[in-house]
C-alpha cells in the first residue's frame, strides 16, 4: 500500500528517509555525500514521484521504494492471483 509522504509528520518522514539511506548504503559514485545530502536526494525523489513510501501488510513494515520496484511488486501480485 502506498502512503502519501505528504501525510506523514515532518520528523517521521525525515526519520524514515534517514533510516532508508543508512540501511541501503547506496553507492553514490566516487564522490562522498553527507547523510543530510542523501536525505535531501531521497526527499526530492519522493516529491518527483521517482520513489514512494510503501507499507507492506504481510511484513507490517514501512519503507521507501522506487517507482520501478513498485511496478515489479504489482506484476508479481498479478501472477500470484
mmCIF file of C-alpha atoms in Angstrom:
data_model
loop_
_atom_site.group_PDB
_atom_site.id
_atom_site.type_symbol
_atom_site.label_atom_id
_atom_site.label_comp_id
_atom_site.label_asym_id
_atom_site.label_seq_id
_atom_site.Cartn_x
_atom_site.Cartn_y
_atom_site.Cartn_z
ATOM 1 C CA UNK A 1 0.000 0.000 0.000
ATOM 2 C CA UNK A 2 1.364 3.425 -0.945
ATOM 3 C CA UNK A 3 1.360 6.055 1.788
ATOM 4 C CA UNK A 4 1.377 9.657 0.558
ATOM 5 C CA UNK A 5 4.563 11.100 2.029
ATOM 6 C CA UNK A 6 2.854 14.475 2.403
ATOM 7 C CA UNK A 7 0.589 12.964 5.067
ATOM 8 C CA UNK A 8 3.498 11.979 7.291
ATOM 9 C CA UNK A 9 4.697 14.217 10.092
ATOM 10 C CA UNK A 10 7.844 16.097 9.030
ATOM 11 C CA UNK A 11 10.010 14.427 11.700
ATOM 12 C CA UNK A 12 8.586 10.979 10.949
ATOM 13 C CA UNK A 13 9.325 11.397 7.247
ATOM 14 C CA UNK A 14 12.859 12.597 7.958
ATOM 15 C CA UNK A 15 13.496 9.613 10.255
ATOM 16 C CA UNK A 16 12.094 7.205 7.667
ATOM 17 C CA UNK A 17 14.287 8.651 4.918
ATOM 18 C CA UNK A 18 17.362 8.689 7.171
ATOM 19 C CA UNK A 19 16.772 5.056 8.151
ATOM 20 C CA UNK A 20 16.386 4.127 4.483
ATOM 21 C CA UNK A 21 19.598 5.929 3.498
ATOM 22 C CA UNK A 22 21.592 4.304 6.288
ATOM 23 C CA UNK A 23 20.136 0.851 5.600
ATOM 24 C CA UNK A 24 20.512 0.920 1.840
ATOM 25 C CA UNK A 25 24.149 2.007 1.751
ATOM 26 C CA UNK A 26 23.553 3.208 -1.784
ATOM 27 C CA UNK A 27 26.624 3.735 -3.923
ATOM 28 C CA UNK A 28 26.671 7.373 -4.974
ATOM 29 C CA UNK A 29 29.784 7.052 -7.132
ATOM 30 C CA UNK A 30 33.244 8.395 -6.464
ATOM 31 C CA UNK A 31 32.038 11.465 -4.610
ATOM 32 C CA UNK A 32 31.047 11.091 -0.958
ATOM 33 C CA UNK A 33 27.803 12.702 0.202
ATOM 34 C CA UNK A 34 26.752 13.568 3.724
ATOM 35 C CA UNK A 35 23.742 11.905 5.304
ATOM 36 C CA UNK A 36 21.897 15.227 5.028
ATOM 37 C CA UNK A 37 22.643 15.375 1.303
ATOM 38 C CA UNK A 38 21.464 11.790 0.781
ATOM 39 C CA UNK A 39 18.280 12.510 2.753
ATOM 40 C CA UNK A 40 17.653 15.560 0.573
ATOM 41 C CA UNK A 41 18.133 13.452 -2.578
ATOM 42 C CA UNK A 42 15.612 10.844 -1.419
ATOM 43 C CA UNK A 43 13.193 13.588 -0.365
ATOM 44 C CA UNK A 44 13.437 15.028 -3.871
ATOM 45 C CA UNK A 45 12.783 11.580 -5.352
ATOM 46 C CA UNK A 46 9.629 11.338 -3.247
ATOM 47 C CA UNK A 47 8.479 14.752 -4.435
ATOM 48 C CA UNK A 48 9.138 13.894 -8.095
ATOM 49 C CA UNK A 49 7.381 10.528 -7.853
ATOM 50 C CA UNK A 50 10.541 8.501 -8.549
ATOM 51 C CA UNK A 51 10.231 6.974 -5.060
ATOM 52 C CA UNK A 52 7.344 6.317 -2.713
ATOM 53 C CA UNK A 53 6.586 5.357 0.869
ATOM 54 C CA UNK A 54 5.351 1.767 0.899
ATOM 55 C CA UNK A 55 3.625 -0.160 3.681
ATOM 56 C CA UNK A 56 3.962 -3.933 3.440
ATOM 57 C CA UNK A 57 0.968 -5.538 5.113
ATOM 58 C CA UNK A 58 2.486 -9.055 5.268
ATOM 59 C CA UNK A 59 5.687 -7.692 6.838
ATOM 60 C CA UNK A 60 3.969 -4.919 8.811
ATOM 61 C CA UNK A 61 6.749 -2.544 7.839
ATOM 62 C CA UNK A 62 7.211 0.784 6.089
ATOM 63 C CA UNK A 63 9.999 1.538 3.648
ATOM 64 C CA UNK A 64 10.834 3.650 0.631
ATOM 65 C CA UNK A 65 10.832 2.011 -2.781
ATOM 66 C CA UNK A 66 11.466 3.224 -6.296
ATOM 67 C CA UNK A 67 8.692 3.537 -8.831
ATOM 68 C CA UNK A 68 10.240 0.588 -10.713
ATOM 69 C CA UNK A 69 10.300 -1.581 -7.584
ATOM 70 C CA UNK A 70 6.616 -0.812 -7.045
ATOM 71 C CA UNK A 71 5.777 -1.773 -10.630
ATOM 72 C CA UNK A 72 7.643 -5.064 -10.152
ATOM 73 C CA UNK A 73 5.667 -5.752 -6.966
ATOM 74 C CA UNK A 74 2.424 -5.105 -8.826
ATOM 75 C CA UNK A 75 3.461 -7.518 -11.576
ATOM 76 C CA UNK A 76 4.314 -10.204 -9.020
ATOM 77 C CA UNK A 77 0.945 -9.710 -7.322
ATOM 78 C CA UNK A 78 -0.871 -10.238 -10.628
ATOM 79 C CA UNK A 79 0.900 -13.576 -11.122
ATOM 80 C CA UNK A 80 0.055 -14.675 -7.587
ATOM 81 C CA UNK A 81 -3.685 -14.266 -8.150
#
